[in-house]
Each structure stands twice: as structure tokens, then as C-alpha cells.
GROMACS .gro file of C-alpha atoms in nm:
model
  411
    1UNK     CA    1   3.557   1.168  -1.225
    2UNK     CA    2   3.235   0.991  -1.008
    3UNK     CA    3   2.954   1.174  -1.112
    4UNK     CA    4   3.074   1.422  -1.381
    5UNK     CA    5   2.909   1.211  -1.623
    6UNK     CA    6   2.543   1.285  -1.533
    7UNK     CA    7   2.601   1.662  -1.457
    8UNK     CA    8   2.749   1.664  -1.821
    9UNK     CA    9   2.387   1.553  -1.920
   10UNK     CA   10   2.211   1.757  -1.713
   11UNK     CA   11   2.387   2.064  -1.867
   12UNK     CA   12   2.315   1.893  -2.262
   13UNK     CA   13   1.943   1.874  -2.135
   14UNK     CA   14   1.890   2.193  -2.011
   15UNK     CA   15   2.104   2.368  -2.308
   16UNK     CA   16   1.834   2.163  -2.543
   17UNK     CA   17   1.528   2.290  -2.339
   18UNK     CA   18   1.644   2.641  -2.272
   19UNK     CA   19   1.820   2.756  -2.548
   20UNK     CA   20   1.758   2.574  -2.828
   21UNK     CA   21   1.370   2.514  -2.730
   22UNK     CA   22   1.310   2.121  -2.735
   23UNK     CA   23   1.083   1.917  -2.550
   24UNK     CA   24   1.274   1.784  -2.244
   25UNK     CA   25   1.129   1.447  -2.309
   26UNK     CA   26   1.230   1.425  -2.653
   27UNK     CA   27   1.595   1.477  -2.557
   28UNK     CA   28   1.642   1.203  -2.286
   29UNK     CA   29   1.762   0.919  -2.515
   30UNK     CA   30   2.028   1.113  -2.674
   31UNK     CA   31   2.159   1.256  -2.402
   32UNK     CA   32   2.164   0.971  -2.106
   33UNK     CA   33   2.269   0.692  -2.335
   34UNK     CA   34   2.544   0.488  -2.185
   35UNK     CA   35   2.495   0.636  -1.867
   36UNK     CA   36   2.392   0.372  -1.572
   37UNK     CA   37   2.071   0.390  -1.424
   38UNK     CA   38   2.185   0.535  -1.081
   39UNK     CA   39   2.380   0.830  -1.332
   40UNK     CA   40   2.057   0.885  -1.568
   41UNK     CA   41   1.847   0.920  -1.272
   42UNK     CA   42   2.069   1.180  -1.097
   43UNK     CA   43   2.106   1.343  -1.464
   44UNK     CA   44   1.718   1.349  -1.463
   45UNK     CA   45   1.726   1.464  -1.092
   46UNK     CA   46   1.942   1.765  -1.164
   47UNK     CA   47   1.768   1.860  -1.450
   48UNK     CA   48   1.407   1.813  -1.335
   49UNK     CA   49   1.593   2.041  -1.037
   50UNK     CA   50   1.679   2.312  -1.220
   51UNK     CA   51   1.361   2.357  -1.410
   52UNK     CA   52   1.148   2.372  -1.066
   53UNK     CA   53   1.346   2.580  -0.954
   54UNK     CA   54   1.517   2.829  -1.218
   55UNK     CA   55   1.411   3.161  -1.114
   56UNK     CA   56   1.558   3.103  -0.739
   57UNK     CA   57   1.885   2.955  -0.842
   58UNK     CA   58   1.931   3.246  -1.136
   59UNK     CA   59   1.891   3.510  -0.858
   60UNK     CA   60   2.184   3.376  -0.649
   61UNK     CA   61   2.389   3.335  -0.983
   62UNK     CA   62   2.349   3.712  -1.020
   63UNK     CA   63   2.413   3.765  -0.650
   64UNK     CA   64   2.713   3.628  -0.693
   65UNK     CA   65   2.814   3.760  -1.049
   66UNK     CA   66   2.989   4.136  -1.075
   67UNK     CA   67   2.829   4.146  -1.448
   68UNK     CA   68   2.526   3.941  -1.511
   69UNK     CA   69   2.581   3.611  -1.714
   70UNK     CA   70   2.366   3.582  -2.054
   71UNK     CA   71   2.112   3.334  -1.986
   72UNK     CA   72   2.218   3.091  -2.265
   73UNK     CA   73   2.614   3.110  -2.103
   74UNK     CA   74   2.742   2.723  -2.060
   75UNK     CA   75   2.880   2.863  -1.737
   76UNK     CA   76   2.531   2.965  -1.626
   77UNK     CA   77   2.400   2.609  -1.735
   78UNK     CA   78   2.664   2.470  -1.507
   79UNK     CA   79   2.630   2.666  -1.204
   80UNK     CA   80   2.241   2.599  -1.219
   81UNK     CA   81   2.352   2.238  -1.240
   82UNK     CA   82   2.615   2.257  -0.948
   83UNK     CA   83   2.374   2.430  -0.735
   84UNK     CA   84   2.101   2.243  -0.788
   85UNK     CA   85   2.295   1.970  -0.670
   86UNK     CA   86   2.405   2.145  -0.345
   87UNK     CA   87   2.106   2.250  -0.239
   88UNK     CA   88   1.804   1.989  -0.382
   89UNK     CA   89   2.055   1.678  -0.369
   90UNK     CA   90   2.303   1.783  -0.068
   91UNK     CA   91   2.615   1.755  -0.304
   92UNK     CA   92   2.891   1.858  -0.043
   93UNK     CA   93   3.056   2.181  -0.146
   94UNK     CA   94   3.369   2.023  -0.259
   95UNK     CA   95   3.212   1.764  -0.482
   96UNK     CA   96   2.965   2.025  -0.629
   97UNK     CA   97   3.286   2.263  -0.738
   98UNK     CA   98   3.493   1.964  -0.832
   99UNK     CA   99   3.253   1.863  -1.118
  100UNK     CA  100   3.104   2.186  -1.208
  101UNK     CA  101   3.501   2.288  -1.294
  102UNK     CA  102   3.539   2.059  -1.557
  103UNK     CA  103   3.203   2.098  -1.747
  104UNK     CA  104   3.320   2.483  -1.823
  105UNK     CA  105   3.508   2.318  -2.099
  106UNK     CA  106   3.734   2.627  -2.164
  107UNK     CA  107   3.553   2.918  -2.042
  108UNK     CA  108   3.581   3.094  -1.715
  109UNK     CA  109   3.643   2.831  -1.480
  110UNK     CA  110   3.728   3.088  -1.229
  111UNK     CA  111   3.447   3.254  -1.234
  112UNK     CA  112   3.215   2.950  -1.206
  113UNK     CA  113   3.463   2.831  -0.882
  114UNK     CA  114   3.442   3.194  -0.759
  115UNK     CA  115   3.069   3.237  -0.723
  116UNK     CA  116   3.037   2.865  -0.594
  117UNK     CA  117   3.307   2.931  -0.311
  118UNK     CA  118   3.118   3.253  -0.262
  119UNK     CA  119   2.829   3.113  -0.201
  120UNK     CA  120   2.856   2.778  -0.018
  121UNK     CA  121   3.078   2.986   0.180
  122UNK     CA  122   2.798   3.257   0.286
  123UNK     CA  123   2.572   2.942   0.341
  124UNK     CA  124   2.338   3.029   0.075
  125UNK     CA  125   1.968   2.881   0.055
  126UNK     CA  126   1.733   2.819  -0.232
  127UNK     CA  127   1.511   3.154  -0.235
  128UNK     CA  128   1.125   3.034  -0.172
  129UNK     CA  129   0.944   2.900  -0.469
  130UNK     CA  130   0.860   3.119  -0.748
  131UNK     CA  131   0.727   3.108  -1.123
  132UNK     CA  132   0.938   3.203  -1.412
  133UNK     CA  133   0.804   3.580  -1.445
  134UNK     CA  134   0.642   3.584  -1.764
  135UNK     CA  135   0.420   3.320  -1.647
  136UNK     CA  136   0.398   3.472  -1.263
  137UNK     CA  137   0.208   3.788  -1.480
  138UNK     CA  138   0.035   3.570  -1.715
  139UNK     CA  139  -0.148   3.341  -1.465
  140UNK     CA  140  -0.169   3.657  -1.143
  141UNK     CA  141  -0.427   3.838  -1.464
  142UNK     CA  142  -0.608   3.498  -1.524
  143UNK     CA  143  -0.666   3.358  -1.188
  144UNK     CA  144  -0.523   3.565  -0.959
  145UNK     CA  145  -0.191   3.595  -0.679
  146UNK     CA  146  -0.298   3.271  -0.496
  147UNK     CA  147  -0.341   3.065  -0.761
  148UNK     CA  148  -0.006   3.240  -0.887
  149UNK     CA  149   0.165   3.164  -0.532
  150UNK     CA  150  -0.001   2.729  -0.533
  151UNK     CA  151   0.152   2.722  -0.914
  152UNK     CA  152   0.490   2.839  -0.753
  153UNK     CA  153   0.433   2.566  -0.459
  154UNK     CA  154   0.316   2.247  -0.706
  155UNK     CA  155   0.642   2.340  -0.929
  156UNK     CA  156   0.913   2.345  -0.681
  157UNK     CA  157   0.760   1.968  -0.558
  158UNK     CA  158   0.787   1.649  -0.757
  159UNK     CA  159   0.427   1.577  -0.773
  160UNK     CA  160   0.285   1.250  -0.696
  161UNK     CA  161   0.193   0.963  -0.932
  162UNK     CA  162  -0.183   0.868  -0.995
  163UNK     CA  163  -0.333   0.578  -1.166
  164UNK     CA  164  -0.659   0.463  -1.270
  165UNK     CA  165  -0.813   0.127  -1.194
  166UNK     CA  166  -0.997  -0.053  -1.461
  167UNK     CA  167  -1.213  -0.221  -1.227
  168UNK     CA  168  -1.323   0.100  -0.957
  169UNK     CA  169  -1.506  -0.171  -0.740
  170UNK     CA  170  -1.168  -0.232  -0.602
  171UNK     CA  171  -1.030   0.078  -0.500
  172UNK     CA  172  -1.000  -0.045  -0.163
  173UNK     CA  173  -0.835  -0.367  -0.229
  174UNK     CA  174  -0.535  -0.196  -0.427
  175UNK     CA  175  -0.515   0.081  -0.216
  176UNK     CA  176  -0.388  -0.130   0.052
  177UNK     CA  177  -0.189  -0.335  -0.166
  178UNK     CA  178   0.017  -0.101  -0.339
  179UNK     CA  179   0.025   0.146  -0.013
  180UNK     CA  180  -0.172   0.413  -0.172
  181UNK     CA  181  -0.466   0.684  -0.076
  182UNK     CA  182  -0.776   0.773  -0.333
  183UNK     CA  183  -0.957   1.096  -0.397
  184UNK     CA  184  -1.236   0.924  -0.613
  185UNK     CA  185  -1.353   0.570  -0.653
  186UNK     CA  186  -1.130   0.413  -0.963
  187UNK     CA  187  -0.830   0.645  -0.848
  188UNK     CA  188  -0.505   0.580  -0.638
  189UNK     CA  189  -0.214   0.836  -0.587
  190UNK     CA  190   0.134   0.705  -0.487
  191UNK     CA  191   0.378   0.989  -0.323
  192UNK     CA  192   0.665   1.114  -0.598
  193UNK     CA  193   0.775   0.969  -0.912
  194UNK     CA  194   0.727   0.593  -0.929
  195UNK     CA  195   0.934   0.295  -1.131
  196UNK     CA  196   0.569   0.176  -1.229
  197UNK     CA  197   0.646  -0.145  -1.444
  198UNK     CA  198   0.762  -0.267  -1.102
  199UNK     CA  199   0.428  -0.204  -0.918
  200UNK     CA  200   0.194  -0.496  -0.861
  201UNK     CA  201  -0.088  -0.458  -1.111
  202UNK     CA  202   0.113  -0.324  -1.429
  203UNK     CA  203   0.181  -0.634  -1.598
  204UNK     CA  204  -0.199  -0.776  -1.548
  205UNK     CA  205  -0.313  -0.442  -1.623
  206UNK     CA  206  -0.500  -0.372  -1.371
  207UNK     CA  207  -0.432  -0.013  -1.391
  208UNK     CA  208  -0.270   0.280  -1.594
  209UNK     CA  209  -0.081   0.597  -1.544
  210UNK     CA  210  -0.365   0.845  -1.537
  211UNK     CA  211  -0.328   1.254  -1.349
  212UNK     CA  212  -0.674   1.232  -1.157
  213UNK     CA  213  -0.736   1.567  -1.352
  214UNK     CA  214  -0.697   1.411  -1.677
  215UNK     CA  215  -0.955   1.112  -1.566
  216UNK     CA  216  -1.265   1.376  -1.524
  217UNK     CA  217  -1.322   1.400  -1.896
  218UNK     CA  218  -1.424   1.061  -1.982
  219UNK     CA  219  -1.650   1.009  -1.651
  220UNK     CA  220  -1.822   1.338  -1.757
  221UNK     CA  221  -1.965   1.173  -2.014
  222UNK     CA  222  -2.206   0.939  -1.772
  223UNK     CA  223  -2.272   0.609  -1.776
  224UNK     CA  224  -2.172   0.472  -2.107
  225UNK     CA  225  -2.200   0.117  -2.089
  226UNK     CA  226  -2.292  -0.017  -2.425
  227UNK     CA  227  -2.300   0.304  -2.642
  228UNK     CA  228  -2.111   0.409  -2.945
  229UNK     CA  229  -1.843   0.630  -2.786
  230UNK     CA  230  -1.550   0.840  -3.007
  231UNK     CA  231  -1.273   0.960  -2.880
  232UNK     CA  232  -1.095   1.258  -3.087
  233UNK     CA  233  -0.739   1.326  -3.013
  234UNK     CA  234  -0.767   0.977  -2.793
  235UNK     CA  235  -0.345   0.895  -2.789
  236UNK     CA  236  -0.182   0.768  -2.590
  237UNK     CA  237  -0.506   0.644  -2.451
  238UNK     CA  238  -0.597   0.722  -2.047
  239UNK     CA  239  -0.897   0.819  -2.176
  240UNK     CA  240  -0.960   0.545  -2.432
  241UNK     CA  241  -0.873   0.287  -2.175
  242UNK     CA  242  -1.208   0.407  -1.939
  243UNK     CA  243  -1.438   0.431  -2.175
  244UNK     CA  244  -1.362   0.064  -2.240
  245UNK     CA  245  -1.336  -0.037  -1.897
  246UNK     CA  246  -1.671   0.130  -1.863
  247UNK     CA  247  -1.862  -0.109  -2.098
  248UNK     CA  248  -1.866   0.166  -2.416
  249UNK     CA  249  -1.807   0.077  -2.778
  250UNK     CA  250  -1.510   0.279  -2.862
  251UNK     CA  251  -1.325   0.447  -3.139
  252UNK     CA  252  -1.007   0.643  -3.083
  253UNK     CA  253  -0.897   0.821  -3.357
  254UNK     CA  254  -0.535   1.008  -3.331
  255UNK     CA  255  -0.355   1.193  -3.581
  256UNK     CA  256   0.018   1.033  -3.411
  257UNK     CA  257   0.143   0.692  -3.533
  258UNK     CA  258   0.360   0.672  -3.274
  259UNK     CA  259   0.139   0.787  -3.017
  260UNK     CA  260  -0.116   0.570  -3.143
  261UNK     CA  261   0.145   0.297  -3.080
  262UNK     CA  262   0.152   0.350  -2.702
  263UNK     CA  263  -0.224   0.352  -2.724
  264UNK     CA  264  -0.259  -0.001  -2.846
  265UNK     CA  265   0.016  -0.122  -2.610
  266UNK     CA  266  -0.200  -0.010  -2.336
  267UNK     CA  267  -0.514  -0.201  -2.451
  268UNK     CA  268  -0.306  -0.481  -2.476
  269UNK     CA  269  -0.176  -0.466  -2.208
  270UNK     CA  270  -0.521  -0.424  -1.988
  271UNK     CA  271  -0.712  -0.621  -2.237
  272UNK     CA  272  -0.934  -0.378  -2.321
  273UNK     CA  273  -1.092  -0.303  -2.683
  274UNK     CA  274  -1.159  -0.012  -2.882
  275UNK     CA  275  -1.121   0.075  -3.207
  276UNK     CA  276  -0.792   0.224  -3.343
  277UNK     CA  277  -0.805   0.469  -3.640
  278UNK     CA  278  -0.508   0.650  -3.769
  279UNK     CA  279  -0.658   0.976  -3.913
  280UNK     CA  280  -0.678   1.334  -3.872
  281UNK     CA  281  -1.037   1.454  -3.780
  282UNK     CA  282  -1.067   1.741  -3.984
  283UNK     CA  283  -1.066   1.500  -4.289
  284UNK     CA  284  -1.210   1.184  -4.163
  285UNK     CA  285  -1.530   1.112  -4.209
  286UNK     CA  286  -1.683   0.825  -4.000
  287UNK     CA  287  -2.024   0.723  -4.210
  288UNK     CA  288  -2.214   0.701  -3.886
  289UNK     CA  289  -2.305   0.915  -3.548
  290UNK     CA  290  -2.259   0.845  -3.176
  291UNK     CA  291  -2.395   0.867  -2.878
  292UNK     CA  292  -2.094   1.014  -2.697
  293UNK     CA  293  -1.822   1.188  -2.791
  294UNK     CA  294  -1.507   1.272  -2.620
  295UNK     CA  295  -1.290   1.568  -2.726
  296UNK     CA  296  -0.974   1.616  -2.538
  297UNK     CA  297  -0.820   1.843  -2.766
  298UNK     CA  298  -0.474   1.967  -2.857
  299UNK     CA  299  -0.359   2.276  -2.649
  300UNK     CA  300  -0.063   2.442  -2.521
  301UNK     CA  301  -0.074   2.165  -2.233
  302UNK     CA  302   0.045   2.474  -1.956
  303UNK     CA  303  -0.166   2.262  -1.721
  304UNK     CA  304   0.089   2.007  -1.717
  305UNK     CA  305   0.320   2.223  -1.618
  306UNK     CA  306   0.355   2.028  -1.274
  307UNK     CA  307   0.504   1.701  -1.423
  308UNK     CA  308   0.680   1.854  -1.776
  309UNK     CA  309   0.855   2.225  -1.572
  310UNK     CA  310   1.028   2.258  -1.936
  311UNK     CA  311   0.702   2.366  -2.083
  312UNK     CA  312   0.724   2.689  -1.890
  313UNK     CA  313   1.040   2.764  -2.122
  314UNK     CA  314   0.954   2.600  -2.399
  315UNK     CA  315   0.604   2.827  -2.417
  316UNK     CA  316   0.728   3.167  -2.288
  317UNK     CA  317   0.596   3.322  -2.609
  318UNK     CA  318   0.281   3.119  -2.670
  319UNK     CA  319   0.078   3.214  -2.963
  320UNK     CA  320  -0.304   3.074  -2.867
  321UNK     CA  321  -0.429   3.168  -3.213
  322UNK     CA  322  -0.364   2.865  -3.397
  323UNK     CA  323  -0.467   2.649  -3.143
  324UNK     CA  324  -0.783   2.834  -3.079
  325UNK     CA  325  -0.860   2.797  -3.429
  326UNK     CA  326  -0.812   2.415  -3.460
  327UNK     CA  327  -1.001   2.352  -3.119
  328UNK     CA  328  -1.296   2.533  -3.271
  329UNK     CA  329  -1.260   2.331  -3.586
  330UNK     CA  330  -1.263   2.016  -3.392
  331UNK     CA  331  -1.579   2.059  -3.199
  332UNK     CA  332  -1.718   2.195  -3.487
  333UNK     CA  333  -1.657   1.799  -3.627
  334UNK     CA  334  -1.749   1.658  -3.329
  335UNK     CA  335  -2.103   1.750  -3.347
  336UNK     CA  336  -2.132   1.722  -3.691
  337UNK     CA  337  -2.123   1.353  -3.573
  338UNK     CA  338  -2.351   1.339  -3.223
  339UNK     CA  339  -2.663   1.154  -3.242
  340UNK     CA  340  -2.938   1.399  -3.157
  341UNK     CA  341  -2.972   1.396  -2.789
  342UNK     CA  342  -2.603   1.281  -2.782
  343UNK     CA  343  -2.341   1.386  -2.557
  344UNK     CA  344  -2.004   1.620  -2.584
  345UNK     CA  345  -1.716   1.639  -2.356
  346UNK     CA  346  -1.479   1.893  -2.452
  347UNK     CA  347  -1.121   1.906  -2.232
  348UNK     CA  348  -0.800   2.131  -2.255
  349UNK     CA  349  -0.531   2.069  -2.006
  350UNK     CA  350  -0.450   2.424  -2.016
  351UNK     CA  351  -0.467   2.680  -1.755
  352UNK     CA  352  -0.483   2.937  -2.028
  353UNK     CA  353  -0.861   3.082  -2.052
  354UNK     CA  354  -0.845   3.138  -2.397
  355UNK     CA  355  -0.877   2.756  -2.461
  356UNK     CA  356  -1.106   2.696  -2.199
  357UNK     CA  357  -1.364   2.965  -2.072
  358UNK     CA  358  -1.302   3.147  -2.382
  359UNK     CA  359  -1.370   2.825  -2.601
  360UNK     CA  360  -1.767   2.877  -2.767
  361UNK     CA  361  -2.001   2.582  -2.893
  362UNK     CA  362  -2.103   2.561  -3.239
  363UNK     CA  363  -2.440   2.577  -3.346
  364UNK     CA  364  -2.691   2.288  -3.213
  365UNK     CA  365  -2.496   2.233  -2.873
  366UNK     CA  366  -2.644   2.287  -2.559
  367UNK     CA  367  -2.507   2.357  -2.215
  368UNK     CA  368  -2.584   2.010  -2.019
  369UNK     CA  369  -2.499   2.102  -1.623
  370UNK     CA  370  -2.266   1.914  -1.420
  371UNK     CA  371  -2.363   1.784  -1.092
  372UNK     CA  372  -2.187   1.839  -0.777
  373UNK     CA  373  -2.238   1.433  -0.696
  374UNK     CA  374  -2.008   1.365  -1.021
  375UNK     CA  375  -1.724   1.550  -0.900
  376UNK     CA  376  -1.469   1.437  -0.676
  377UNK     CA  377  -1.469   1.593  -0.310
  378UNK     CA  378  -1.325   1.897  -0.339
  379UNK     CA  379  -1.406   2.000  -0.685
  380UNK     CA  380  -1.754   2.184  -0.786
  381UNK     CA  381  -1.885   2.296  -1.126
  382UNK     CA  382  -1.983   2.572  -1.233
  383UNK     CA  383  -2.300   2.518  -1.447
  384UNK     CA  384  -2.192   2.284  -1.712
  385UNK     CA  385  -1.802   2.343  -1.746
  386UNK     CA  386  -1.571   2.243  -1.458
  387UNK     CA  387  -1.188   2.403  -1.383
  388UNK     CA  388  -0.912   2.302  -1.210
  389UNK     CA  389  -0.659   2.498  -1.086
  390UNK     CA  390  -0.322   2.480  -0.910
  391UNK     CA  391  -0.470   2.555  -0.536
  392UNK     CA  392  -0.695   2.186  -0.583
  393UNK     CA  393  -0.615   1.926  -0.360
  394UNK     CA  394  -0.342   2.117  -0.181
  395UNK     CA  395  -0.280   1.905   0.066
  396UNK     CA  396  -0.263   1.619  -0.118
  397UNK     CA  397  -0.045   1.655  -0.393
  398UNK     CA  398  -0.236   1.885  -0.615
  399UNK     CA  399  -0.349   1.801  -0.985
  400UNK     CA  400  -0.305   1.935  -1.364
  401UNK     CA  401  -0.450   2.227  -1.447
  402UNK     CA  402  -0.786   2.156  -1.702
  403UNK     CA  403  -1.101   2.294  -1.833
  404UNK     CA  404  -1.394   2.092  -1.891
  405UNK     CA  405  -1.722   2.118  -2.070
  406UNK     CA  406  -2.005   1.922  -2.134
  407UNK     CA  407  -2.331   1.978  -2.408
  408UNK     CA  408  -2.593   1.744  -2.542
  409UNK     CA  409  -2.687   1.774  -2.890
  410UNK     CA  410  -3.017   1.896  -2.974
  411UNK     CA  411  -3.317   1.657  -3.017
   0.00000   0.00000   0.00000
């Protein structure tokens, strides 16, 4: 049957993310092989569908439902699918029943075609945006019910695609050329998810795939033409790639081999150098200082939650502890290996304050302020960490949720 094939995926997908708690990412291959690329985009569609928009589509399940369904029922998985398709995709009614039926694969069909007729036939409408509970409490005690209600509004849109020019002087040139608008100098945003190894300026490298948040670390750290620069936890290499661009002397070091794999494919494929060590930086040693560092280090990643919607199910029951620990332990490295006077950027793109305004220096690192002129418009700091949050950039297209600090080493 015409599109059964994809909604089959879609329901795989969201069984793997839901229930059996794996990266969505990490699940793509297995599940969309063989499909063609019109089906593995409208699997992706679906599923990237149903995780924006879970909480909404789960109420009208249950409005629909005389008992409520358990939330890891295939038929559940199926009428999320067939709905999603109705009402993000405009699947006519008929289609969306006709290939939700089969996917029920021995269970109650007749309860999946009951509460679709029921509710394409009372002209049911996705409820307003909303955050999967847990997290609608979690983030309303951290920041507050706006920031709770802009989360809510960034999830329920695809959000748009930013990349970051190695050459900032022409900003204006590829803006026009590839259609785009900027928010900084060295930044262009595209609307929605793009096929980018199609877009003028991938294969000569003139740019990379870079969230504007995710590009404040590494400019943070000032003009660094010339110095010695490290950058801890650097894969898969947005920052790496401006520090280079920028003139500095780099080493990435990254823990991943196959993350650091995507990392050298990007300086290839920009021509840009650095160099690449495979290591994990509680061990390594280096057997010399620096005069920058940059420390973008692991986290739970919730500020991402704009572009990767499974992390909100995947992290329901996060446990900061661990991560806290090894985020102290790594700046605790990183100055052990500053140049006196040098300077430390530490980054988490988390919206979780634990890992961010919770997160202390060690000993011999002092606040260094950020000023308002290094900031894009829009964003200020506040002494020397900055924050972004979901309400930034509203209007145009929002950005990842990070934390940002900066020290100098003492003299």
C-alpha cells in the first residue's frame, strides 16, 4: 500500500526513542533503509511530528479512548503516527485510517479505526503547543512560565538552519546568494531544514553547519589570531573550524573516533588546519600551556532540544551528578594548562542551571567580563557568563539553549 512503508518506520523510530530509550539519530539507518528518499523523508517527517508534538496528540488519543492506552501500546505508536499525519501533513482521513489499520499488526484494529473515525469525524485540531510535563515543571522552576510557554513554541516549529562563514567579511555577499538573513557578522540562517550538500558554498567550504548559539563560545575567546588555542571536547568541530578560520594555532582533542572523523572531514573540506588528537582529557597530558582554551563540555545537551525533540524522552529522568562531576574535572584540566594571563571559555548547551550557573571555577581563575559590543543584537551578559534561553530571537527562529563563561588565568 502507497505510503505504509514510511509510517511503518515512523512507528519503529518512535518505539526505539520512546520505549526502549535510543537516540533518534542513532536509529535512522536501520530503520529507513530501502526506503526512497521521498518515503524516508515523510518517515522522518512523521516522526520528527510526533515528537514536537506528543503531549497534544496523546490528549486527543485519550479523548477518544474509553480506557486509557499504556504509553508504550503499538496502537498508541500508530495513532500518534496517523494523526500526526492528518493534522501536520494533511493526510486525508481515509488515507490516514487506511495505513494506520495495517500497522496494528494483530491488535485492536478496531479500536485504532474507532478513535480515528471519531475524531476526523468531530473535526479535531492539534491542541496548542505544549512541553512534555516533566520538563514543563522542570524548566517553569528554572526560568520561569514564559520561558516555559517560548520552549513549547520553538518545539512545535522545525527550526531554521544556521551556518557559519569562514571568511565573516562576506556575510553580505552570501547572504544574497544563498537567499539568507544574518544576526551577527560570520552568520547566515536559512528558514527550516535544509539539503545542505546542495547549497552553493558546501563543496568549497565556504561555510559549515553551525546553531548561532553554539558559535558564541569560540568568539568569546577574542581575537586569537596567531595564539596557541585548545579545544577540549572539540568533535565534530564547529568550534574547531573558527578558531582556525580566525588565524589561531589549534588543537582539538576529542575522546570520539568517530566523531573525530567528522571533525577532520570538515577541515578538509574548508581547508582549514588544526591539530587532531584522539585522547581523553582527564589523562592527556599536553607538555606545554596555551594562551586560550576552549571548553565546550559534555552535558545533558537539553538545549538542543529544538533540533533533537527525542532528547526530551530520552532525558525524562536526568541524573546531573555525573555530569557535574566530569565538567568540574575538566575545567579543573583546563587551567592546569592556561598560560598565566591566558584565557578560558567554558560552554554547556544545556538549559539546566546545574551545569551552567551552578558550574564554579577552580582555584586561579578569574571572572573576565563580557562586553555588550561582543554579543550579537539581542543578547547581553551578565558580568562575565552569558545565557541563552528559548524566548531569544523570537521572531526569528530562536536558538539553542547555552551557558557561557569566560575567566583569565591569573598573572
Amino acid at each position: 500500500m502507497p505510503g505504509l512503508a514510511p509510517r511503518r518506520a515512523a512507528v519503529h523510530l518512535l518505539h526505539a526513542v520512546t520505549v526502549l530509550g535510543r537516540p533518534l539519530d542513532g536509529q535512522l539507518d536501520r530503520h529507513l533503509a530501502g526506503l526512497s528518499p521521498s518515503d524516508r523523508a515523510l518517515a522522518r517527517a512523521l516522526t520528527g511530528g510526533v515528537l514536537r508534538h506528543m503531549p497534544g496528540l496523546d490528549s486527543l488519543i485519550d479523548s477518544a479512548c474509553a480506557k486509557p492506552l499504556p504509553a508504550d501500546a503499538r496502537a498508541r505508536q500508530v495513532l500518534r503516527v496517523a494523526l500526526a499525519g492528518r493534522l501536520l501533513l494533511d493526510t486525508p482521513p481515509h488515507a490516514a485510517i487506511a495505513t494506520a489499520l495495517p500497522l496494528v499488526e494483530g491488535g485492536p484494529r478496531r479500536l485504532v479505526h474507532g478513535v480515528l473515525s471519531t475524531l476526523f469525524r468531530e473535526g479535531a485540531e492539534l491542541p496548542p503547543p505544549s512541553l512534555p510535563p516533566i520538563w514543563a515543571e522542570r524548566w517553569g522552576n528554572a526560568w520561569g512560565e514564559a520561558e516555559v510557554a517560548a520552549a513549547a513554541h520553538r518545539l512545535a516549529g522545525v527550526p531554521p538552519t544556521d551556518l557559519a562563514l569562514k571568511d565573516a567579511g562576506r556575510t553580505a555577499e552570501w547572504a544574497e546568494k544563498l537567499g539568507a538573513v544574518s544576526l551577527m557578522p560570520g552568520h547566515l540562517r536559512l528558514p527550516g531544514s535544509q539539503a545542505v550538500e546542495a547549497l552553493p558554498g558546501f563543496d568549497t567550504g565556504d561555510w559549515w553547519v553551525q546553531d548561532i548559539a553554539a558559535g558564541l563560545p569560540a568568539r568569546l575567546l577574542g581575537p586569537v589570531g596567531g595564539l596557541e588555542v585548545l579545544d577540549l571536547c572539540a568533535a565534530p568541530g564547529g568550534k574547531t573550524l573558527q578558531l582556525a578560520a580566525a588565524g589561531a594555532r589549534v588543537t582539538a582533542l576529542d575522546l570520539s573516533a568517530s566523531r573525530l572523523k567528522r571533525l577532520r572531514a570538515n577541515l578538509q573540506r574548508t581547508g582549514l588546519d588544526a591539530q587532531v588528537v584522539e585522547a581523553d582529557a582527564l589523562i592527556w597530558e599536553p607538555g606545554r600551556r596555551f594562551d586560550a582554551i576552549l571548553l565546550d563540555a559534555p552535558c545533558s545537551a537539553t538545549g538542543t532540544f529544538r533540533r533533537h525533540p527525542d532528547l526530551l524522552y530520552l532525558k525524562a529522568d536526568l541524573d546531573l551528578g555525573r555530569l557535574v562531576a566530569l565538567q568540574s574535572a575538566l575545567m579543573r584540566q583546563a587551567a592546569r594548562w592556561l598560560k598565566p594571563g591566558g584565557r578560558l571559555v567554558y560552554a554547556v548547551c544545556s538549559l539546566e542551571p546545574a551545569e551552567g550557573e551552578g558550574a564554579s571555577p577552580p582555584a586561579g581563575l578569574q571572572a573576565d567580563p563580557v562586553g555588550l559590543s561582543e554579543l550579537p543584537p539581542g543578547l547581553s551578559p551578565a558580568g562575565n557568563t552569558v545565557r541563552t534561553l528559548p524566548s531569544l530571537w523570537g521572531e526569528a527562529g530562536g536558538a539553542d539553549g547555552f551557558f557561557i563563561a569566560r575567566y583569565r588565568a591569573g598573572a
